Tab-separated table of C-alpha atoms in Angstrom:
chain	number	residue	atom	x	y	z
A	115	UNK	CA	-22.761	-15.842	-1.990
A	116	UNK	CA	-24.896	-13.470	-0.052
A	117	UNK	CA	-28.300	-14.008	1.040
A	118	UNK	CA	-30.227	-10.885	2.292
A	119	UNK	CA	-32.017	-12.548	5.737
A	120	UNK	CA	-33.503	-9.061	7.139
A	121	UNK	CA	-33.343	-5.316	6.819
A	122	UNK	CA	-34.283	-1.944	8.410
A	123	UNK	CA	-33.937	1.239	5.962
A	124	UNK	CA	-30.073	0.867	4.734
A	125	UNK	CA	-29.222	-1.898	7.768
A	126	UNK	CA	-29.033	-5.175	6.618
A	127	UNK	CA	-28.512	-8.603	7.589
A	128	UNK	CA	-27.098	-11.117	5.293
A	129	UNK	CA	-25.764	-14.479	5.437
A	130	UNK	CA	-22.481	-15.183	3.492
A	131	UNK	CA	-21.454	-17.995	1.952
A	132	UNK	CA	-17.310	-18.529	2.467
A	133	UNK	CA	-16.085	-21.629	0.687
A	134	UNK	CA	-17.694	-24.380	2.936
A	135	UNK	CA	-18.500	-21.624	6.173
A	136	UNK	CA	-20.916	-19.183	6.914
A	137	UNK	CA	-21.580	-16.131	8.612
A	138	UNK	CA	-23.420	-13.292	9.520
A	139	UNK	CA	-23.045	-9.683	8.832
A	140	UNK	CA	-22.569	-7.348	9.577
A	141	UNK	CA	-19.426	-8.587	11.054
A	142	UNK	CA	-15.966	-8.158	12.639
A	143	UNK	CA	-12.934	-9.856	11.295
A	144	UNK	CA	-10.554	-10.453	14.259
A	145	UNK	CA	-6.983	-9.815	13.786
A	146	UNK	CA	-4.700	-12.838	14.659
A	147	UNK	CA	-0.884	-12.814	14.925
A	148	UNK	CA	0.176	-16.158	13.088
A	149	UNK	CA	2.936	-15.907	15.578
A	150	UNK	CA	1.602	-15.062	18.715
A	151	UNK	CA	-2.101	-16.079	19.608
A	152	UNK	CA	-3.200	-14.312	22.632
A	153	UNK	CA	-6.634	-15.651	22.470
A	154	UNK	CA	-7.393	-19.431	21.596
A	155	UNK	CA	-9.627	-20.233	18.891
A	156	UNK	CA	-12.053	-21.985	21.318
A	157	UNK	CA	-12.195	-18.321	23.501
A	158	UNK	CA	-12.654	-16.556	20.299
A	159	UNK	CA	-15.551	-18.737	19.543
A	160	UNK	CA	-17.016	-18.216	23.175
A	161	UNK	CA	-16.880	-14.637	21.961
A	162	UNK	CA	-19.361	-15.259	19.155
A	163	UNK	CA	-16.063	-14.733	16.495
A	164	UNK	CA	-17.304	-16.061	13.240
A	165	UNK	CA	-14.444	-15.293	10.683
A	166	UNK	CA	-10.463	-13.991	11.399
A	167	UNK	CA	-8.097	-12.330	9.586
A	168	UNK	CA	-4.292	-12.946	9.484
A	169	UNK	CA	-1.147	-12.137	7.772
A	170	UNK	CA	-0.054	-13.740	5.102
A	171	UNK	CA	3.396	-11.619	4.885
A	172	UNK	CA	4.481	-12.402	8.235
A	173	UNK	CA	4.055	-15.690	7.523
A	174	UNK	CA	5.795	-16.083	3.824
A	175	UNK	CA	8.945	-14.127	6.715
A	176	UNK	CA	9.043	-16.815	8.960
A	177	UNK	CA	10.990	-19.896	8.362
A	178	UNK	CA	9.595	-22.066	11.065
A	179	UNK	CA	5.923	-20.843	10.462
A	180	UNK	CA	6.054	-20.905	6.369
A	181	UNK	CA	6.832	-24.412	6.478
A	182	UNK	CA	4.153	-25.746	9.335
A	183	UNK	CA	1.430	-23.840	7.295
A	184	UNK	CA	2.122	-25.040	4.081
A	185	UNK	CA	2.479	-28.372	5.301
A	186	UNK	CA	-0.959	-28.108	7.050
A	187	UNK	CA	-2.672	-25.267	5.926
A	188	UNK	CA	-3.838	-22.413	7.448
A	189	UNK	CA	-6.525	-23.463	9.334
A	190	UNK	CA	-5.210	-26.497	10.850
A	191	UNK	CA	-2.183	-24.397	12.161
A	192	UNK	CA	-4.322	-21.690	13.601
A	193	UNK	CA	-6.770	-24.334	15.128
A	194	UNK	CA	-9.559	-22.379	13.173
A	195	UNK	CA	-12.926	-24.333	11.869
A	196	UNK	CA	-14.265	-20.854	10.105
A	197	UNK	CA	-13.502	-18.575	6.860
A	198	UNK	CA	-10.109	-17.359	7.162
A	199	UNK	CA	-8.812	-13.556	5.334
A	200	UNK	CA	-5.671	-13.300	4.747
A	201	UNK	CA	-3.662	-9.930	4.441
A	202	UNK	CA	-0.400	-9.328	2.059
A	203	UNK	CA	1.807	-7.114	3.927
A	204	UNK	CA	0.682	-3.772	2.450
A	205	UNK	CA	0.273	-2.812	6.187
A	206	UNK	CA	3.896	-3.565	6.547
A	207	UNK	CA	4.921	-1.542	3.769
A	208	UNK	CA	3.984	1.483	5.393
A	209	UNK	CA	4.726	0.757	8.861
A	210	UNK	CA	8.160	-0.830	8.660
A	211	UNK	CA	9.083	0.642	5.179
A	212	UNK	CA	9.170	-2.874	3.380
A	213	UNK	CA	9.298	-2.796	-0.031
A	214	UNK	CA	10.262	-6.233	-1.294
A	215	UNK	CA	7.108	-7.841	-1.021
A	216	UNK	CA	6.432	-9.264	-4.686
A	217	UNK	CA	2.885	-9.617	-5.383
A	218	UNK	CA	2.456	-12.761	-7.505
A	219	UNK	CA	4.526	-14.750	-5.045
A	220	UNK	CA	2.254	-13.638	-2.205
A	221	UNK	CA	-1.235	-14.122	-4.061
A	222	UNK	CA	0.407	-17.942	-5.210
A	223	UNK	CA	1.389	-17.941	-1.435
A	224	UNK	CA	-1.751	-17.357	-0.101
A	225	UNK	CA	-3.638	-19.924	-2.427
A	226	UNK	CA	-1.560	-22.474	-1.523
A	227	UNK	CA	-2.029	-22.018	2.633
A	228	UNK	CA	-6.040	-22.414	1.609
A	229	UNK	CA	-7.006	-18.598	2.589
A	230	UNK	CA	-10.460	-18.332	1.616
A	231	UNK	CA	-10.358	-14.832	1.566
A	232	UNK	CA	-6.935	-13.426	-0.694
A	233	UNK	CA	-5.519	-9.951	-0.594
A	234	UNK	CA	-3.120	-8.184	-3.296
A	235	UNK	CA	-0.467	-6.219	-2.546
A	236	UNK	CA	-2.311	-2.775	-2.885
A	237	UNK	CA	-0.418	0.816	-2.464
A	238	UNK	CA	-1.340	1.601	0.957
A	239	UNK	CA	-1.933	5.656	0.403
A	240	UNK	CA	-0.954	8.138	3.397
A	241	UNK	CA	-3.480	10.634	4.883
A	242	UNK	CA	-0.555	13.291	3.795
A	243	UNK	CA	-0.144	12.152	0.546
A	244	UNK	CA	-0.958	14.694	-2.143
A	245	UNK	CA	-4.131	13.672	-4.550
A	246	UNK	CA	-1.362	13.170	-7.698
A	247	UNK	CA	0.461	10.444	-5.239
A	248	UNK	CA	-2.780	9.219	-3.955
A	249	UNK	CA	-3.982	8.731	-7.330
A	250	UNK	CA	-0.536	7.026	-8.902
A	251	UNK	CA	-1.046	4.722	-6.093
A	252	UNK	CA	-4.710	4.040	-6.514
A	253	UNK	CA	-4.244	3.220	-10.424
A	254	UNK	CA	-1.131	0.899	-9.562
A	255	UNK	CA	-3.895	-0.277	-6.679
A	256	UNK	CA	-6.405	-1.212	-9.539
A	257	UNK	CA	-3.611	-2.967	-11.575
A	258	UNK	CA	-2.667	-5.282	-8.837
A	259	UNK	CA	-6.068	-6.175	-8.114
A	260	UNK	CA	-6.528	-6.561	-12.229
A	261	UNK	CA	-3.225	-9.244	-12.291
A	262	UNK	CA	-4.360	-11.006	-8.814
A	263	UNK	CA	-8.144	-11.534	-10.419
A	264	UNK	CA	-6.258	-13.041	-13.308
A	265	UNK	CA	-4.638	-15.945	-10.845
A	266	UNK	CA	-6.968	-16.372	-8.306
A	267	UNK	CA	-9.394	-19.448	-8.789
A	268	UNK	CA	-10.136	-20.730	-5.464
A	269	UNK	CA	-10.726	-18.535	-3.066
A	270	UNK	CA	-12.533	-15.053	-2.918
A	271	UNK	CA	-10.200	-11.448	-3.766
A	272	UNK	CA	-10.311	-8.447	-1.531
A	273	UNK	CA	-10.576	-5.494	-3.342
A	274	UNK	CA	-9.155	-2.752	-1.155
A	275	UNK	CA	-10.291	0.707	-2.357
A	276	UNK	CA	-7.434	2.965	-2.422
A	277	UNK	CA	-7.763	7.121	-2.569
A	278	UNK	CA	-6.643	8.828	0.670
A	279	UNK	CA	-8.592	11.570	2.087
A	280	UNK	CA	-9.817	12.450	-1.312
A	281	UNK	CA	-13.223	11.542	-1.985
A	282	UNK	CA	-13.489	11.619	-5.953
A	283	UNK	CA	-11.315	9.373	-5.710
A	284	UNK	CA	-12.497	6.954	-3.381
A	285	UNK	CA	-15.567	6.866	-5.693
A	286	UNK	CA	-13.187	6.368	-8.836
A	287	UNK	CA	-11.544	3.566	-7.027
A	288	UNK	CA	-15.051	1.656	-6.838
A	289	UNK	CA	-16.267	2.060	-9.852
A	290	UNK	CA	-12.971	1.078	-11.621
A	291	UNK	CA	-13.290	-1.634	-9.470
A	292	UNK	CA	-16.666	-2.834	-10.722
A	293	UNK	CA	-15.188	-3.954	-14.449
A	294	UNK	CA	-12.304	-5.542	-12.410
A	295	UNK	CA	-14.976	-7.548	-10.263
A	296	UNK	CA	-12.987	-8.373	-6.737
A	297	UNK	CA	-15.347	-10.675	-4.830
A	298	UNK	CA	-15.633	-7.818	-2.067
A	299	UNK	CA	-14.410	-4.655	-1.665
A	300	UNK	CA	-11.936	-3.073	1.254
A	301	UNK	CA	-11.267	0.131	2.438
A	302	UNK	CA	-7.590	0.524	2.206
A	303	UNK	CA	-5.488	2.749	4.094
A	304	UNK	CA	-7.901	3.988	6.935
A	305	UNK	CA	-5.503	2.775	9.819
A	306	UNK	CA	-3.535	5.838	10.179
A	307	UNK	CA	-6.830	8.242	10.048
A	308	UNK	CA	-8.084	5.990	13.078
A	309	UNK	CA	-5.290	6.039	15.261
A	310	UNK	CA	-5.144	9.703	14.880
A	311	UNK	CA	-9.123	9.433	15.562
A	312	UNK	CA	-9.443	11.229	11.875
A	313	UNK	CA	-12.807	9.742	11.956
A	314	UNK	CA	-14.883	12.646	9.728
């Protein structure tokens, strides 16, 4: 749930209900490496840090980890007393050319660590990607998202809005979104426009 607190023109500032938590936003979700904390959850606290993301993927990979998290959950094993999003590898997909990561085994994965915040496995589109690929991938996007809605009970679903560079269909993805009804949306595949400072 979101409560609108304050606003200035199109600025706004809203408290949001996660599960039991709340925050502020506007907002920044830090990353954390489930295998690899280089900050402490207390420091990241000092720091204001209201709400982290982590990845789910990595985790479902890892023996040793898998097995502590499911046996505690995810926010006992990352120390974390605040809304936790989890990610589902799509990242991975295009950075380490991964392509066995089966969607309804980590949505079910995902619900059973206690992520209050669930990603699908959406088609993470390239900024070189012609609009015919970038729209394949945004329908199969929209799908995913459809079959995840389906299964998840518990916790809120990411919608990540897929589309590329292409900006008709950026809009498409949203408003196909809108009859799917994700609890919030995402802008997919912006990581590679950023590093390359593609910010326009």
């Amino acid at each position: 749930m979101l409560e609108l607190i304050d606003r200035d023109c199109a600025g706004r500032i809203c408290k949001w209900k996660i599960d039991k938590y709340e925050i502020k936003t506007p907002n920044i979700c830090i990353v954390v490496n489930p295998n690899n904390q280089i900050i402490s959850p207390r420091e990241l606290k000092k720091f204001g840090a209201e709400i982290i993301i982590t990845n789910a993927y990595i985790i479902n990979r890892n023996n040793e980890t898998k097995e502590q998290v499911l046996k505690h959950g995810i926010h006992k094993f990352l120390k974390w007393n605040g809304p936790i999003y989890t990610d589902s590898g799509s990242f991975q997909m295009f950075s380490q050319g991964i392509k066995d990561i089966n969607q309804e085994e980590i949505i079910n994965f995902q619900q059973k660590i206690g992520s209050n915040i669930i990603t699908p496995v959406d088609m993470f589109t390239l900024p070189e990607d012609s609009k015919t690929i970038a729209e394949k991938k945004l329908l199969e996007t929209n799908n995913r998202i459809n079959s995840a809605r389906k299964i998840v009970n518990n916790s809120l679903l990411s919608g990540p809005i897929q589309g590329g560079i292409y900006l008709d269909l950026r809009k498409k993805a949203c408003k196909d979104l809108t009859k799917i009804k994700p609890d919030l949306f995402a802008l997919g595949g912006i990581v590679p426009l950023m590093n390359n400072y593609r910010f326009k």
